[in-house]
CSV table of C-alpha atoms in Angstrom, one decimal:
chain,number,residue,atom,x,y,z
S,1,MET,CA,-74.4,-1.3,44.6
S,2,ALA,CA,-73.5,-3.4,41.6
S,3,ALA,CA,-70.1,-5.2,42.2
S,4,LEU,CA,-67.4,-5.1,39.8
S,5,ILE,CA,-65.8,-8.3,40.2
S,6,LYS,CA,-62.1,-8.8,38.7
S,7,VAL,CA,-61.2,-11.9,36.8
S,8,GLY,CA,-57.2,-12.5,36.3
S,9,MET,CA,-55.4,-14.0,33.7
S,10,ALA,CA,-56.0,-17.8,33.9
S,11,ASP,CA,-59.1,-17.6,36.2
S,12,TYR,CA,-62.7,-17.3,36.1
S,13,LYS,CA,-65.7,-16.2,38.4
S,14,VAL,CA,-69.4,-16.6,38.3
S,15,GLY,CA,-72.1,-14.5,39.7
S,16,ARG,CA,-75.5,-13.2,39.2
S,17,SER,CA,-77.3,-9.7,38.4
S,18,PRO,CA,-76.4,-7.0,39.3
S,19,SER,CA,-72.7,-7.7,39.3
S,20,THR,CA,-70.3,-7.1,36.6
S,21,LEU,CA,-67.5,-9.3,35.6
S,22,ILE,CA,-64.6,-7.6,34.2
S,23,SER,CA,-60.9,-9.0,32.7
S,24,TYR,CA,-58.4,-6.6,31.6
S,25,GLY,CA,-55.6,-6.7,29.0
S,26,LEU,CA,-56.5,-10.0,26.9
S,27,GLY,CA,-53.9,-10.5,24.1
S,28,SER,CA,-53.8,-13.9,22.6
S,29,CYS,CA,-55.8,-14.9,25.3
S,30,ILE,CA,-59.5,-15.4,25.0
S,31,GLY,CA,-62.5,-14.1,27.6
S,32,ILE,CA,-65.7,-16.2,27.6
S,33,SER,CA,-68.7,-15.1,29.1
S,34,LEU,CA,-71.6,-17.5,29.7
S,35,TYR,CA,-75.2,-15.7,30.5
S,36,ASP,CA,-78.7,-17.3,31.4
S,37,PRO,CA,-80.9,-14.0,30.3
S,38,GLN,CA,-83.8,-15.4,32.4
S,39,THR,CA,-82.0,-15.9,36.0
S,40,LYS,CA,-79.1,-13.4,35.1
S,41,ILE,CA,-76.4,-15.6,36.0
S,42,GLY,CA,-73.5,-15.8,34.4
S,43,GLY,CA,-69.4,-16.4,34.4
S,44,LEU,CA,-66.4,-15.1,32.8
S,45,LEU,CA,-63.4,-17.2,32.0
S,46,HIS,CA,-59.9,-15.8,30.6
S,47,ILE,CA,-57.8,-19.0,29.3
S,48,MET,CA,-54.5,-18.8,27.9
S,49,LEU,CA,-54.1,-21.9,26.0
S,50,PRO,CA,-56.1,-24.3,23.9
S,51,ASP,CA,-55.7,-27.4,24.9
S,52,SER,CA,-54.2,-29.0,28.3
S,53,THR,CA,-53.5,-32.0,26.7
S,54,GLN,CA,-50.5,-30.5,24.8
S,55,ALA,CA,-49.1,-29.0,28.0
S,56,ARG,CA,-47.6,-30.4,31.3
S,57,ALA,CA,-49.7,-31.0,33.9
S,58,SER,CA,-51.1,-28.0,35.6
S,59,ASP,CA,-52.6,-26.9,39.0
S,60,ASN,CA,-54.9,-24.4,37.1
S,61,PRO,CA,-57.6,-26.0,34.8
S,62,ALA,CA,-58.8,-22.2,34.2
S,63,LYS,CA,-55.6,-22.0,32.1
S,64,PHE,CA,-56.9,-24.1,29.3
S,65,ALA,CA,-60.0,-23.9,27.1
S,66,ASP,CA,-60.9,-27.9,27.6
S,67,THR,CA,-60.7,-27.8,31.3
S,68,GLY,CA,-61.9,-24.3,32.2
S,69,ILE,CA,-65.0,-24.2,30.1
S,70,PRO,CA,-66.5,-27.5,31.7
S,71,LEU,CA,-65.3,-26.0,34.9
S,72,MET,CA,-67.4,-22.4,34.8
S,73,LEU,CA,-70.0,-24.3,33.3
S,74,ASN,CA,-70.7,-26.5,36.5
S,75,ASP,CA,-70.3,-23.6,38.6
S,76,VAL,CA,-72.6,-21.1,36.3
S,77,LEU,CA,-75.4,-24.4,36.5
S,78,ALA,CA,-74.8,-24.9,40.4
S,79,LEU,CA,-76.1,-21.0,40.7
S,80,GLY,CA,-79.2,-21.9,39.0
S,81,ALA,CA,-78.5,-20.9,35.3
S,82,SER,CA,-80.6,-23.1,32.9
S,83,LYS,CA,-78.0,-24.9,30.4
S,84,SER,CA,-80.7,-24.7,27.5
S,85,ARG,CA,-81.0,-21.0,28.0
S,86,LEU,CA,-77.2,-20.4,28.3
S,87,VAL,CA,-75.5,-18.3,25.8
S,88,ALA,CA,-71.8,-17.4,25.2
S,89,LYS,CA,-70.1,-14.3,23.6
S,90,ILE,CA,-66.1,-14.4,23.3
S,91,ALA,CA,-63.5,-12.0,22.7
S,92,GLY,CA,-59.6,-12.0,22.5
S,93,GLY,CA,-57.2,-14.2,20.1
S,94,ALA,CA,-55.0,-11.6,18.8
S,95,GLN,CA,-51.8,-11.8,17.6
S,96,MET,CA,-49.9,-9.2,19.2
S,97,PHE,CA,-46.5,-8.7,17.4
S,98,ALA,CA,-46.1,-9.4,13.6
S,99,PHE,CA,-43.3,-11.6,12.7
S,100,ALA,CA,-42.5,-12.7,9.4
S,101,ASN,CA,-41.4,-16.2,10.6
S,102,ALA,CA,-44.4,-16.7,13.2
S,103,THR,CA,-43.9,-19.6,14.9
S,104,ASP,CA,-47.2,-21.7,16.4
S,105,ILE,CA,-47.0,-20.4,19.8
S,106,MET,CA,-47.1,-16.8,18.3
S,107,ARG,CA,-50.2,-17.6,16.5
S,108,VAL,CA,-51.9,-19.2,19.8
S,109,GLY,CA,-54.8,-16.8,19.3
S,110,ASN,CA,-56.2,-18.3,16.5
S,111,ARG,CA,-55.9,-21.7,17.8
S,112,ASN,CA,-57.5,-20.6,21.1
S,113,ALA,CA,-60.6,-19.0,19.3
S,114,ASP,CA,-61.1,-22.2,17.4
S,115,ALA,CA,-60.6,-24.3,20.2
S,116,VAL,CA,-63.1,-22.3,22.3
S,117,LYS,CA,-65.7,-22.5,19.8
S,118,GLN,CA,-65.4,-26.2,19.3
S,119,ILE,CA,-65.6,-26.8,22.8
S,120,LEU,CA,-68.6,-24.7,23.4
S,121,ARG,CA,-70.3,-26.7,20.7
S,122,ARG,CA,-69.1,-29.7,22.2
S,123,ASN,CA,-71.1,-29.0,25.4
S,124,GLY,CA,-74.2,-27.7,23.6
S,125,ILE,CA,-73.5,-23.8,24.2
S,126,ARG,CA,-74.5,-21.6,21.7
S,127,VAL,CA,-72.1,-18.6,20.8
S,128,ILE,CA,-74.0,-15.9,19.9
S,129,ALA,CA,-71.3,-12.8,19.3
S,130,GLU,CA,-67.7,-13.1,18.8
S,131,ASP,CA,-65.1,-10.5,18.6
S,132,THR,CA,-61.5,-12.4,17.7
S,133,GLY,CA,-58.5,-11.8,15.7
S,134,GLY,CA,-56.7,-8.6,14.9
S,135,ASN,CA,-53.1,-7.4,16.4
S,136,TYR,CA,-54.5,-5.5,19.4
S,137,GLY,CA,-55.2,-6.2,23.0
S,138,ARG,CA,-58.8,-5.8,24.9
S,139,THR,CA,-60.5,-5.6,28.0
S,140,VAL,CA,-63.9,-7.5,28.2
S,141,GLN,CA,-66.6,-7.3,30.8
S,142,ILE,CA,-69.9,-8.8,31.3
S,143,ASP,CA,-72.6,-7.1,32.7
S,144,LEU,CA,-75.1,-9.7,34.4
S,145,ASN,CA,-78.1,-7.4,34.4
S,146,THR,CA,-78.2,-7.1,30.8
S,147,GLY,CA,-76.2,-9.7,29.5
S,148,VAL,CA,-74.0,-6.8,27.3
S,149,TYR,CA,-70.5,-7.8,26.9
S,150,LYS,CA,-68.5,-4.6,26.6
S,151,VAL,CA,-65.3,-5.3,24.5
S,152,LYS,CA,-62.8,-2.0,25.1
S,153,THR,CA,-59.7,-1.5,23.2
S,154,ILE,CA,-56.9,1.2,23.2
S,155,ASP,CA,-57.4,3.0,19.9
S,156,ARG,CA,-60.1,1.3,18.4
S,157,GLY,CA,-62.9,2.4,20.6
S,158,GLU,CA,-65.2,0.0,22.6
S,159,LYS,CA,-68.2,-1.9,21.4
S,160,ASP,CA,-70.8,-3.7,22.8
S,161,ILE,CA,-71.4,-7.2,21.4
I,1,MET,CA,-44.2,-29.6,39.9
I,2,ASN,CA,-41.3,-28.2,37.5
I,3,ASP,CA,-38.0,-29.8,38.9
I,4,GLU,CA,-36.2,-27.1,36.6
I,5,PHE,CA,-37.1,-24.3,38.8
I,6,ASP,CA,-36.0,-25.9,41.9
I,7,LEU,CA,-33.1,-23.3,42.3
I,8,SER,CA,-30.5,-23.3,45.1
I,9,PRO,CA,-29.7,-19.9,46.4
I,10,ILE,CA,-26.3,-19.8,44.9
I,11,GLN,CA,-27.7,-20.5,41.5
I,12,LEU,CA,-30.4,-17.6,41.8
I,13,ASP,CA,-27.5,-15.8,43.1
I,14,ALA,CA,-25.4,-16.7,39.7
I,15,LEU,CA,-28.3,-15.7,37.6
I,16,ARG,CA,-28.8,-12.4,39.6
I,17,GLU,CA,-25.1,-11.8,39.0
I,18,ILE,CA,-25.3,-12.5,35.2
I,19,GLY,CA,-28.4,-10.5,34.9
I,20,ASN,CA,-26.4,-7.6,36.8
I,21,VAL,CA,-23.7,-7.5,34.3
I,22,GLY,CA,-25.9,-7.8,31.5
I,23,ALA,CA,-28.1,-4.9,32.9
I,24,GLY,CA,-25.2,-2.7,33.5
I,25,ASN,CA,-23.7,-3.4,29.8
I,26,SER,CA,-27.5,-2.3,28.6
I,27,ALA,CA,-27.8,0.9,30.8
I,28,THR,CA,-24.6,1.9,29.3
I,29,ALA,CA,-25.4,1.5,26.1
I,30,LEU,CA,-28.7,3.5,26.5
I,31,SER,CA,-27.0,6.0,28.7
I,32,GLN,CA,-24.4,6.8,25.8
I,33,ILE,CA,-27.4,6.9,23.2
I,34,ILE,CA,-29.7,9.5,24.9
I,35,ASN,CA,-26.5,11.1,26.7
I,36,LYS,CA,-28.1,10.9,30.4
I,37,ARG,CA,-27.1,9.1,33.2
I,38,ILE,CA,-29.2,5.7,33.6
I,39,ASP,CA,-29.8,4.0,37.0
I,40,MET,CA,-30.8,0.5,37.3
I,41,ASN,CA,-31.8,-1.8,40.4
I,42,VAL,CA,-30.4,-4.8,41.0
I,43,PRO,CA,-32.2,-7.5,38.8
I,44,LYS,CA,-34.8,-9.4,40.3
I,45,VAL,CA,-34.7,-12.8,39.6
I,46,ASP,CA,-38.1,-14.4,40.7
I,47,LEU,CA,-40.1,-17.0,40.2
I,48,VAL,CA,-43.7,-15.8,40.2
I,49,PRO,CA,-47.1,-17.2,39.4
I,50,ILE,CA,-47.8,-16.5,35.6
I,51,GLU,CA,-50.8,-14.8,36.3
I,52,ALA,CA,-49.1,-12.3,38.5
I,53,VAL,CA,-46.5,-11.1,36.0
I,54,PRO,CA,-48.7,-8.3,34.4
I,55,ASP,CA,-48.5,-6.7,38.0
I,56,LEU,CA,-45.0,-6.2,37.8
I,57,VAL,CA,-45.4,-3.6,35.3
I,58,GLY,CA,-48.2,-1.7,37.0
I,59,GLY,CA,-51.1,-4.0,36.0
I,60,ALA,CA,-52.9,-5.6,32.9
I,61,ASP,CA,-54.6,-2.5,31.6
I,62,THR,CA,-51.4,-0.1,31.8
I,63,ILE,CA,-50.6,1.0,28.3
I,64,VAL,CA,-47.1,0.2,27.5
I,65,VAL,CA,-45.0,-0.1,24.5
I,66,GLY,CA,-43.2,-3.5,24.1
I,67,VAL,CA,-40.2,-4.5,22.0
I,68,PHE,CA,-40.1,-8.1,21.6
I,69,LEU,CA,-37.3,-10.4,20.6
I,70,ARG,CA,-36.7,-13.9,20.5
I,71,VAL,CA,-33.6,-15.4,21.5
I,72,TYR,CA,-31.7,-18.1,19.3
I,73,GLY,CA,-29.1,-20.6,20.1
I,74,ARG,CA,-28.5,-23.6,22.7
I,75,ALA,CA,-30.3,-21.7,25.3
I,76,PRO,CA,-33.4,-19.9,23.5
I,77,GLY,CA,-35.7,-17.7,25.3
I,78,ASN,CA,-37.5,-14.2,24.9
I,79,ILE,CA,-36.7,-10.8,25.6
I,80,LEU,CA,-39.4,-8.2,26.3
I,81,PHE,CA,-38.5,-4.4,26.8
I,82,LEU,CA,-41.5,-2.7,28.2
I,83,LEU,CA,-41.8,1.0,28.8
I,84,PRO,CA,-44.8,2.7,29.8
I,85,GLN,CA,-46.4,4.9,27.1
I,86,LYS,CA,-45.1,8.0,28.5
I,87,SER,CA,-41.4,6.9,28.8
I,88,ALA,CA,-41.7,5.6,25.5
I,89,PHE,CA,-42.9,9.2,23.9
I,90,TYR,CA,-40.0,10.7,26.2
I,91,LEU,CA,-37.3,8.6,25.0
I,92,VAL,CA,-38.4,8.9,21.1
I,93,ASP,CA,-38.3,12.7,21.7
I,94,THR,CA,-35.0,12.4,23.1
I,95,LEU,CA,-33.7,10.3,20.2
I,96,MET,CA,-35.1,12.7,17.6
I,97,GLY,CA,-33.6,15.6,19.3
I,98,ARG,CA,-37.5,16.9,19.8
I,99,GLU,CA,-38.7,19.0,22.8
I,100,HIS,CA,-40.3,16.7,25.1
I,101,GLY,CA,-44.1,16.4,25.1
I,102,THR,CA,-43.8,16.6,21.4
I,103,THR,CA,-44.8,12.9,20.5
I,104,LYS,CA,-48.4,11.9,21.1
I,105,LYS,CA,-48.2,9.2,18.7
I,106,LEU,CA,-45.7,6.8,17.5
I,107,ASP,CA,-45.0,7.0,13.6
I,108,PHE,CA,-43.4,4.8,11.5
I,109,MET,CA,-39.7,6.4,12.4
I,110,ASP,CA,-40.5,6.4,15.9
I,111,GLU,CA,-41.4,2.8,16.1
I,112,SER,CA,-38.2,1.9,14.3
I,113,ALA,CA,-36.1,3.9,16.9
I,114,LEU,CA,-37.6,2.1,19.6
I,115,MET,CA,-37.1,-1.1,18.2
I,116,GLU,CA,-33.5,-0.2,17.5
I,117,ILE,CA,-33.0,0.5,20.9
I,118,GLY,CA,-34.5,-2.8,21.9
I,119,ASN,CA,-32.0,-4.1,19.5
I,120,ILE,CA,-29.2,-2.5,21.2
I,121,LEU,CA,-30.1,-3.1,24.7
I,122,SER,CA,-30.4,-7.0,23.9
I,123,GLY,CA,-27.2,-7.0,22.1
I,124,ALA,CA,-25.5,-5.5,25.2
I,125,TYR,CA,-27.5,-7.8,28.0
I,126,LEU,CA,-26.8,-11.2,25.9
I,127,ASN,CA,-23.3,-10.4,25.6
I,128,ALA,CA,-23.2,-10.7,29.6
I,129,PHE,CA,-24.5,-14.2,29.4
I,130,PHE,CA,-21.8,-15.0,26.7
I,131,ASN,CA,-19.3,-13.9,28.7
I,132,PHE,CA,-20.1,-16.0,31.6
I,133,THR,CA,-21.4,-19.2,30.0
I,134,HIS,CA,-19.8,-19.1,26.4
I,135,ILE,CA,-23.2,-20.0,25.2
I,136,SER,CA,-24.0,-17.7,22.1
I,137,MET,CA,-27.5,-16.4,22.4
I,138,LEU,CA,-28.6,-14.3,19.2
I,139,PRO,CA,-31.6,-11.7,19.3
I,140,SER,CA,-34.0,-12.0,16.4
I,141,ILE,CA,-35.1,-9.0,14.3
I,142,PRO,CA,-37.2,-6.9,17.1
I,143,ALA,CA,-40.7,-6.5,16.8
I,144,LEU,CA,-43.0,-3.5,18.5
I,145,ALA,CA,-46.6,-3.3,19.8
I,146,MET,CA,-48.2,-0.4,21.7
I,147,ASP,CA,-51.0,-1.8,23.8
I,148,MET,CA,-52.3,-3.0,27.5
I,149,ALA,CA,-49.2,-4.5,29.2
I,150,GLY,CA,-51.5,-8.0,29.9
I,151,ALA,CA,-51.8,-8.3,26.1
I,152,ILE,CA,-48.3,-7.8,25.4
I,153,LEU,CA,-46.9,-9.9,28.1
I,154,ASN,CA,-49.2,-12.8,26.6
I,155,ILE,CA,-46.2,-13.5,24.3
I,156,ILE,CA,-43.9,-14.7,26.7
I,157,LEU,CA,-46.3,-16.0,29.1
I,158,VAL,CA,-48.2,-18.5,26.8
I,159,GLN,CA,-45.1,-20.5,26.0
I,160,LEU,CA,-44.2,-20.9,29.9
I,161,GLY,CA,-47.8,-21.4,30.6
I,162,GLN,CA,-47.7,-24.6,28.4
I,163,MET,CA,-45.2,-26.2,31.0
I,164,GLY,CA,-45.9,-24.8,34.0
I,165,ASP,CA,-47.4,-22.5,36.2
I,166,ARG,CA,-44.7,-20.3,37.3
I,167,ALA,CA,-42.2,-18.3,35.1
I,168,LEU,CA,-38.8,-17.6,36.1
I,169,VAL,CA,-38.2,-13.8,35.2
I,170,ILE,CA,-34.9,-12.0,35.0
I,171,GLU,CA,-36.2,-8.4,35.4
I,172,THR,CA,-34.3,-5.2,35.5
I,173,GLU,CA,-35.9,-1.8,35.8
I,174,PHE,CA,-34.1,0.9,34.5
I,175,LEU,CA,-34.6,5.0,35.2
I,176,ALA,CA,-33.1,7.9,33.4
I,177,GLU,CA,-31.6,10.6,35.5
I,178,ASP,CA,-34.5,13.3,35.1
I,179,ASP,CA,-37.0,10.6,35.6
I,180,GLY,CA,-38.4,10.6,32.3
I,181,ILE,CA,-37.8,7.5,31.3
I,182,ASN,CA,-38.3,4.1,33.3
I,183,GLY,CA,-38.5,0.8,31.7
I,184,HIS,CA,-38.5,-3.2,32.4
I,185,PHE,CA,-36.3,-5.5,30.6
I,186,PHE,CA,-37.5,-9.1,30.9
I,187,LEU,CA,-35.2,-12.2,29.8
I,188,VAL,CA,-37.2,-15.1,30.0
I,189,PRO,CA,-35.6,-18.5,29.1
I,190,ASP,CA,-37.8,-21.3,27.3
I,191,PRO,CA,-38.6,-23.9,29.4
I,192,GLY,CA,-35.3,-26.4,29.2
I,193,SER,CA,-33.0,-23.5,28.8
I,194,LEU,CA,-32.6,-22.7,32.4
I,195,GLY,CA,-30.8,-26.0,32.8
I,196,THR,CA,-28.1,-25.5,29.9
I,197,LEU,CA,-27.3,-21.7,31.5
I,198,ILE,CA,-26.9,-23.2,35.0
I,199,LYS,CA,-24.8,-25.8,33.7
I,200,ALA,CA,-22.8,-23.7,31.8
I,201,VAL,CA,-22.0,-21.3,34.7
I,202,GLY,CA,-21.1,-24.2,36.8
I,203,VAL,CA,-22.8,-24.1,39.9
I,204,GLU,CA,-24.3,-27.1,40.9
């Protein structure tokens, strides 16, 4: 039986085929998947904020892109994935409410997406697919058997990226 | 951790009581608009881990309608009024004088009506805060979204996430007499506002 493993907000999980990792209801948050197609090992991280250095000390590094990505990367490598084969797919980063005078915090989705891509690049990980922005929520799941990253929405259907 | 959240039982009680009066005002307002009795529970004033907040409304992937208002003043914060999709449709049918079950999708007028409800409830709620604290809190123009609860809650959680790992939520659940409508009303003070409110109430 292929296990469906739930990843909460500000959390991450790693695993191998035939598991599927899923995270529900991302708004401005971003779901970052890492996948090694040869060993079929991967992970899914659900971050809320771009940068831990602009926040007060937290007990939870998985909340931020800059601390969460290295954490998941280490765990995926420890399971036996190869860094040179790892590819990333990302989804989320929406702005859920339209406000004429949106403050920075309401536009955090964009900043999240930019930070995630930059940090992945800095760690030498290729981003091969992306579905970010917009004003709608997403549920994401990575099938560790195929590497397919499924993005579900409420009234914009679902797609595999 | 976050000193601001180290509240004494008396302080929590004070917040609960203000929330209670505020929610009472809001429930009365809603009841008058739709001409039905509205029950509410005693507000929960809870410190919860941020990642657990979506579970308060039935899980991150539950479809809800959220009306969001920013609160301005000396104790800024955010208000989010969440209705499960079914309740929102029921409320819209009631407001528009349509038969229940008519609404399957929100049009512009429906959204506007729900935002106005959010506006009225927030005004009634914040009035109670003013009576106790003499700090005026002004709500912004409302904004509306219908989507997954987790995604909608992001807007209030992200800001709190920057300051700590826990959220103080003052939450009330509304229930209409015929069970057609239930809703959750969240007031989430910004980091820093809580101290201002507590001080103004005068409970050390």
